[in-house]
Amino acid sequence: MSRAYPTYYLVARKEVDFVTKYFGVEIKWQSTVTPSDFPRVPIREKILLSRHDLAFHEPRNSP
């Protein structure tokens, strides 16, 4: 069984964190990000997130 799209994308030692058939997602653990932070790969639709763009929640069962 093969996948319809790869789960990663690697070109010239540049890797994108998450790739679907339609877009790629790159997550940077920085306060702010700019478009130049996305690896130079031939993906048309790109989503670039910083650590402030993500919300982290404590697990429900934490003491």
PDB file of N, CA and C in Angstrom:
ATOM      1  N   MET A   1       0.850  -1.178   0.000  1.00  0.00           N
ATOM      2  CA  MET A   1       0.000   0.000   0.000  1.00  0.00           C
ATOM      3  C   MET A   1       0.892   1.237   0.000  1.00  0.00           C
ATOM      4  N   SER A   2       0.688   2.133  -0.931  1.00  0.00           N
ATOM      5  CA  SER A   2       1.488   3.352  -0.982  1.00  0.00           C
ATOM      6  C   SER A   2       0.624   4.551  -0.611  1.00  0.00           C
ATOM      7  N   ARG A   3       1.282   5.572  -0.112  1.00  0.00           N
ATOM      8  CA  ARG A   3       0.574   6.794   0.281  1.00  0.00           C
ATOM      9  C   ARG A   3       0.333   7.675  -0.940  1.00  0.00           C
ATOM     10  N   ALA A   4      -0.699   8.464  -0.881  1.00  0.00           N
ATOM     11  CA  ALA A   4      -1.012   9.382  -1.978  1.00  0.00           C
ATOM     12  C   ALA A   4      -0.059  10.568  -1.997  1.00  0.00           C
ATOM     13  N   TYR A   5       0.589  10.849  -0.869  1.00  0.00           N
ATOM     14  CA  TYR A   5       1.527  11.965  -0.776  1.00  0.00           C
ATOM     15  C   TYR A   5       2.589  11.622   0.265  1.00  0.00           C
ATOM     16  N   PRO A   6       3.763  12.204   0.146  1.00  0.00           N
ATOM     17  CA  PRO A   6       4.816  11.916   1.130  1.00  0.00           C
ATOM     18  C   PRO A   6       4.527  12.611   2.455  1.00  0.00           C
ATOM     19  N   THR A   7       5.080  12.064   3.525  1.00  0.00           N
ATOM     20  CA  THR A   7       4.903  12.687   4.837  1.00  0.00           C
ATOM     21  C   THR A   7       6.055  13.622   5.163  1.00  0.00           C
ATOM     22  N   TYR A   8       7.032  13.701   4.288  1.00  0.00           N
ATOM     23  CA  TYR A   8       8.150  14.621   4.477  1.00  0.00           C
ATOM     24  C   TYR A   8       8.634  15.064   3.102  1.00  0.00           C
ATOM     25  N   TYR A   9       9.444  16.093   3.070  1.00  0.00           N
ATOM     26  CA  TYR A   9       9.952  16.611   1.806  1.00  0.00           C
ATOM     27  C   TYR A   9      11.394  16.999   2.031  1.00  0.00           C
ATOM     28  N   LEU A  10      12.295  16.481   1.244  1.00  0.00           N
ATOM     29  CA  LEU A  10      13.717  16.727   1.420  1.00  0.00           C
ATOM     30  C   LEU A  10      14.334  17.047   0.068  1.00  0.00           C
ATOM     31  N   VAL A  11      14.939  18.236  -0.042  1.00  0.00           N
ATOM     32  CA  VAL A  11      15.618  18.649  -1.265  1.00  0.00           C
ATOM     33  C   VAL A  11      16.910  19.334  -0.868  1.00  0.00           C
ATOM     34  N   ALA A  12      18.014  18.886  -1.402  1.00  0.00           N
ATOM     35  CA  ALA A  12      19.319  19.513  -1.166  1.00  0.00           C
ATOM     36  C   ALA A  12      19.571  19.748   0.317  1.00  0.00           C
ATOM     37  N   ARG A  13      19.302  18.735   1.128  1.00  0.00           N
ATOM     38  CA  ARG A  13      19.518  18.762   2.577  1.00  0.00           C
ATOM     39  C   ARG A  13      18.610  19.759   3.293  1.00  0.00           C
ATOM     40  N   LYS A  14      17.555  20.214   2.639  1.00  0.00           N
ATOM     41  CA  LYS A  14      16.551  21.081   3.259  1.00  0.00           C
ATOM     42  C   LYS A  14      15.301  20.251   3.477  1.00  0.00           C
ATOM     43  N   GLU A  15      14.772  20.296   4.684  1.00  0.00           N
ATOM     44  CA  GLU A  15      13.647  19.438   5.049  1.00  0.00           C
ATOM     45  C   GLU A  15      12.475  20.297   5.502  1.00  0.00           C
ATOM     46  N   VAL A  16      11.268  19.914   5.109  1.00  0.00           N
ATOM     47  CA  VAL A  16      10.045  20.581   5.535  1.00  0.00           C
ATOM     48  C   VAL A  16       9.379  19.669   6.554  1.00  0.00           C
ATOM     49  N   ASP A  17       8.856  20.251   7.657  1.00  0.00           N
ATOM     50  CA  ASP A  17       8.352  19.451   8.767  1.00  0.00           C
ATOM     51  C   ASP A  17       7.164  18.567   8.411  1.00  0.00           C
ATOM     52  N   PHE A  18       6.205  19.087   7.663  1.00  0.00           N
ATOM     53  CA  PHE A  18       4.996  18.324   7.355  1.00  0.00           C
ATOM     54  C   PHE A  18       4.533  18.708   5.960  1.00  0.00           C
ATOM     55  N   VAL A  19       4.244  17.715   5.139  1.00  0.00           N
ATOM     56  CA  VAL A  19       3.841  17.980   3.760  1.00  0.00           C
ATOM     57  C   VAL A  19       2.604  17.157   3.423  1.00  0.00           C
ATOM     58  N   THR A  20       1.616  17.800   2.814  1.00  0.00           N
ATOM     59  CA  THR A  20       0.469  17.085   2.265  1.00  0.00           C
ATOM     60  C   THR A  20       0.501  17.257   0.753  1.00  0.00           C
ATOM     61  N   LYS A  21      -0.522  16.799   0.109  1.00  0.00           N
ATOM     62  CA  LYS A  21      -0.594  16.938  -1.346  1.00  0.00           C
ATOM     63  C   LYS A  21      -0.686  18.402  -1.769  1.00  0.00           C
ATOM     64  N   TYR A  22      -1.219  19.257  -0.888  1.00  0.00           N
ATOM     65  CA  TYR A  22      -1.511  20.632  -1.276  1.00  0.00           C
ATOM     66  C   TYR A  22      -0.630  21.692  -0.634  1.00  0.00           C
ATOM     67  N   PHE A  23       0.009  21.410   0.495  1.00  0.00           N
ATOM     68  CA  PHE A  23       0.799  22.444   1.161  1.00  0.00           C
ATOM     69  C   PHE A  23       1.883  21.819   2.032  1.00  0.00           C
ATOM     70  N   GLY A  24       2.841  22.669   2.433  1.00  0.00           N
ATOM     71  CA  GLY A  24       3.897  22.263   3.351  1.00  0.00           C
ATOM     72  C   GLY A  24       3.856  23.138   4.588  1.00  0.00           C
ATOM     73  N   VAL A  25       4.196  22.569   5.743  1.00  0.00           N
ATOM     74  CA  VAL A  25       4.185  23.299   7.012  1.00  0.00           C
ATOM     75  C   VAL A  25       5.584  23.250   7.608  1.00  0.00           C
ATOM     76  N   GLU A  26       6.103  24.398   7.980  1.00  0.00           N
ATOM     77  CA  GLU A  26       7.399  24.500   8.650  1.00  0.00           C
ATOM     78  C   GLU A  26       7.170  25.179   9.993  1.00  0.00           C
ATOM     79  N   ILE A  27       7.636  24.554  11.064  1.00  0.00           N
ATOM     80  CA  ILE A  27       7.493  25.105  12.409  1.00  0.00           C
ATOM     81  C   ILE A  27       8.874  25.474  12.923  1.00  0.00           C
ATOM     82  N   LYS A  28       9.040  26.725  13.319  1.00  0.00           N
ATOM     83  CA  LYS A  28      10.308  27.214  13.856  1.00  0.00           C
ATOM     84  C   LYS A  28      10.123  27.534  15.330  1.00  0.00           C
ATOM     85  N   TRP A  29      11.075  27.152  16.153  1.00  0.00           N
ATOM     86  CA  TRP A  29      11.010  27.434  17.583  1.00  0.00           C
ATOM     87  C   TRP A  29      11.667  28.784  17.841  1.00  0.00           C
ATOM     88  N   GLN A  30      11.154  29.821  17.181  1.00  0.00           N
ATOM     89  CA  GLN A  30      11.629  31.192  17.313  1.00  0.00           C
ATOM     90  C   GLN A  30      10.442  32.061  17.696  1.00  0.00           C
ATOM     91  N   SER A  31      10.730  33.259  18.203  1.00  0.00           N
ATOM     92  CA  SER A  31       9.644  34.179  18.558  1.00  0.00           C
ATOM     93  C   SER A  31       8.941  34.717  17.319  1.00  0.00           C
ATOM     94  N   THR A  32       9.727  35.075  16.314  1.00  0.00           N
ATOM     95  CA  THR A  32       9.155  35.593  15.071  1.00  0.00           C
ATOM     96  C   THR A  32       9.797  34.862  13.898  1.00  0.00           C
ATOM     97  N   VAL A  33       9.061  34.787  12.812  1.00  0.00           N
ATOM     98  CA  VAL A  33       9.567  34.143  11.602  1.00  0.00           C
ATOM     99  C   VAL A  33       9.306  35.044  10.404  1.00  0.00           C
ATOM    100  N   THR A  34      10.098  34.868   9.370  1.00  0.00           N
ATOM    101  CA  THR A  34       9.929  35.598   8.116  1.00  0.00           C
ATOM    102  C   THR A  34       9.863  34.579   6.983  1.00  0.00           C
ATOM    103  N   PRO A  35       9.367  34.966   5.823  1.00  0.00           N
ATOM    104  CA  PRO A  35       9.285  34.017   4.709  1.00  0.00           C
ATOM    105  C   PRO A  35      10.628  33.376   4.348  1.00  0.00           C
ATOM    106  N   SER A  36      11.729  34.061   4.608  1.00  0.00           N
ATOM    107  CA  SER A  36      13.036  33.475   4.286  1.00  0.00           C
ATOM    108  C   SER A  36      13.399  32.318   5.215  1.00  0.00           C
ATOM    109  N   ASP A  37      12.663  32.121   6.310  1.00  0.00           N
ATOM    110  CA  ASP A  37      12.916  30.998   7.214  1.00  0.00           C
ATOM    111  C   ASP A  37      12.409  29.674   6.656  1.00  0.00           C
ATOM    112  N   PHE A  38      11.540  29.718   5.657  1.00  0.00           N
ATOM    113  CA  PHE A  38      11.037  28.485   5.044  1.00  0.00           C
ATOM    114  C   PHE A  38      12.119  27.955   4.112  1.00  0.00           C
ATOM    115  N   PRO A  39      12.432  26.660   4.168  1.00  0.00           N
ATOM    116  CA  PRO A  39      13.458  26.115   3.267  1.00  0.00           C
ATOM    117  C   PRO A  39      13.111  26.381   1.808  1.00  0.00           C
ATOM    118  N   ARG A  40      14.130  26.575   0.992  1.00  0.00           N
ATOM    119  CA  ARG A  40      13.920  26.845  -0.432  1.00  0.00           C
ATOM    120  C   ARG A  40      13.666  25.534  -1.159  1.00  0.00           C
ATOM    121  N   VAL A  41      12.419  25.155  -1.173  1.00  0.00           N
ATOM    122  CA  VAL A  41      11.984  23.923  -1.838  1.00  0.00           C
ATOM    123  C   VAL A  41      10.836  24.270  -2.781  1.00  0.00           C
ATOM    124  N   PRO A  42      10.623  23.477  -3.823  1.00  0.00           N
ATOM    125  CA  PRO A  42       9.569  23.794  -4.795  1.00  0.00           C
ATOM    126  C   PRO A  42       8.172  23.374  -4.342  1.00  0.00           C
ATOM    127  N   ILE A  43       7.709  23.943  -3.248  1.00  0.00           N
ATOM    128  CA  ILE A  43       6.340  23.736  -2.773  1.00  0.00           C
ATOM    129  C   ILE A  43       5.617  25.063  -2.950  1.00  0.00           C
ATOM    130  N   ARG A  44       4.461  25.052  -3.571  1.00  0.00           N
ATOM    131  CA  ARG A  44       3.760  26.313  -3.848  1.00  0.00           C
ATOM    132  C   ARG A  44       3.124  26.919  -2.608  1.00  0.00           C
ATOM    133  N   GLU A  45       2.306  26.166  -1.927  1.00  0.00           N
ATOM    134  CA  GLU A  45       1.581  26.666  -0.761  1.00  0.00           C
ATOM    135  C   GLU A  45       2.369  26.320   0.498  1.00  0.00           C
ATOM    136  N   LYS A  46       2.751  27.344   1.253  1.00  0.00           N
ATOM    137  CA  LYS A  46       3.602  27.141   2.423  1.00  0.00           C
ATOM    138  C   LYS A  46       2.973  27.780   3.651  1.00  0.00           C
ATOM    139  N   ILE A  47       3.045  27.085   4.764  1.00  0.00           N
ATOM    140  CA  ILE A  47       2.585  27.609   6.050  1.00  0.00           C
ATOM    141  C   ILE A  47       3.793  27.642   6.966  1.00  0.00           C
ATOM    142  N   LEU A  48       4.096  28.811   7.512  1.00  0.00           N
ATOM    143  CA  LEU A  48       5.250  28.990   8.384  1.00  0.00           C
ATOM    144  C   LEU A  48       4.758  29.433   9.751  1.00  0.00           C
ATOM    145  N   LEU A  49       5.094  28.682  10.789  1.00  0.00           N
ATOM    146  CA  LEU A  49       4.622  28.965  12.143  1.00  0.00           C
ATOM    147  C   LEU A  49       5.791  29.210  13.086  1.00  0.00           C
ATOM    148  N   SER A  50       5.607  30.146  14.015  1.00  0.00           N
ATOM    149  CA  SER A  50       6.583  30.366  15.081  1.00  0.00           C
ATOM    150  C   SER A  50       6.041  29.754  16.362  1.00  0.00           C
ATOM    151  N   ARG A  51       6.834  29.781  17.419  1.00  0.00           N
ATOM    152  CA  ARG A  51       6.360  29.194  18.677  1.00  0.00           C
ATOM    153  C   ARG A  51       5.202  29.986  19.264  1.00  0.00           C
ATOM    154  N   HIS A  52       5.067  31.259  18.912  1.00  0.00           N
ATOM    155  CA  HIS A  52       3.949  32.063  19.409  1.00  0.00           C
ATOM    156  C   HIS A  52       2.658  31.796  18.626  1.00  0.00           C
ATOM    157  N   ASP A  53       2.778  31.172  17.468  1.00  0.00           N
ATOM    158  CA  ASP A  53       1.591  30.827  16.684  1.00  0.00           C
ATOM    159  C   ASP A  53       0.919  29.558  17.179  1.00  0.00           C
ATOM    160  N   LEU A  54       1.611  28.793  18.009  1.00  0.00           N
ATOM    161  CA  LEU A  54       1.099  27.520  18.509  1.00  0.00           C
ATOM    162  C   LEU A  54       0.632  27.675  19.946  1.00  0.00           C
ATOM    163  N   ALA A  55      -0.394  26.957  20.319  1.00  0.00           N
ATOM    164  CA  ALA A  55      -0.888  26.971  21.701  1.00  0.00           C
ATOM    165  C   ALA A  55      -0.601  25.611  22.320  1.00  0.00           C
ATOM    166  N   PHE A  56       0.066  25.615  23.452  1.00  0.00           N
ATOM    167  CA  PHE A  56       0.364  24.379  24.157  1.00  0.00           C
ATOM    168  C   PHE A  56      -0.484  24.326  25.411  1.00  0.00           C
ATOM    169  N   HIS A  57      -1.122  23.189  25.643  1.00  0.00           N
ATOM    170  CA  HIS A  57      -1.996  23.022  26.797  1.00  0.00           C
ATOM    171  C   HIS A  57      -1.477  21.888  27.658  1.00  0.00           C
ATOM    172  N   GLU A  58      -1.618  22.044  28.962  1.00  0.00           N
ATOM    173  CA  GLU A  58      -1.216  20.988  29.887  1.00  0.00           C
ATOM    174  C   GLU A  58      -2.144  19.794  29.715  1.00  0.00           C
ATOM    175  N   PRO A  59      -1.635  18.589  29.877  1.00  0.00           N
ATOM    176  CA  PRO A  59      -2.505  17.413  29.803  1.00  0.00           C
ATOM    177  C   PRO A  59      -3.578  17.449  30.887  1.00  0.00           C
ATOM    178  N   ARG A  60      -4.718  16.853  30.609  1.00  0.00           N
ATOM    179  CA  ARG A  60      -5.824  16.850  31.576  1.00  0.00           C
ATOM    180  C   ARG A  60      -5.459  16.168  32.880  1.00  0.00           C
ATOM    181  N   ASN A  61      -4.707  15.109  32.804  1.00  0.00           N
ATOM    182  CA  ASN A  61      -4.429  14.303  33.989  1.00  0.00           C
ATOM    183  C   ASN A  61      -3.127  14.671  34.685  1.00  0.00           C
ATOM    184  N   SER A  62      -2.605  15.848  34.422  1.00  0.00           N
ATOM    185  CA  SER A  62      -1.356  16.222  35.088  1.00  0.00           C
ATOM    186  C   SER A  62      -1.640  16.555  36.551  1.00  0.00           C
ATOM    187  N   PRO A  63      -0.712  16.227  37.443  1.00  0.00           N
ATOM    188  CA  PRO A  63      -0.956  16.467  38.884  1.00  0.00           C
ATOM    189  C   PRO A  63      -0.981  17.934  39.246  1.00  0.00           C
TER     190      PRO A  63
END
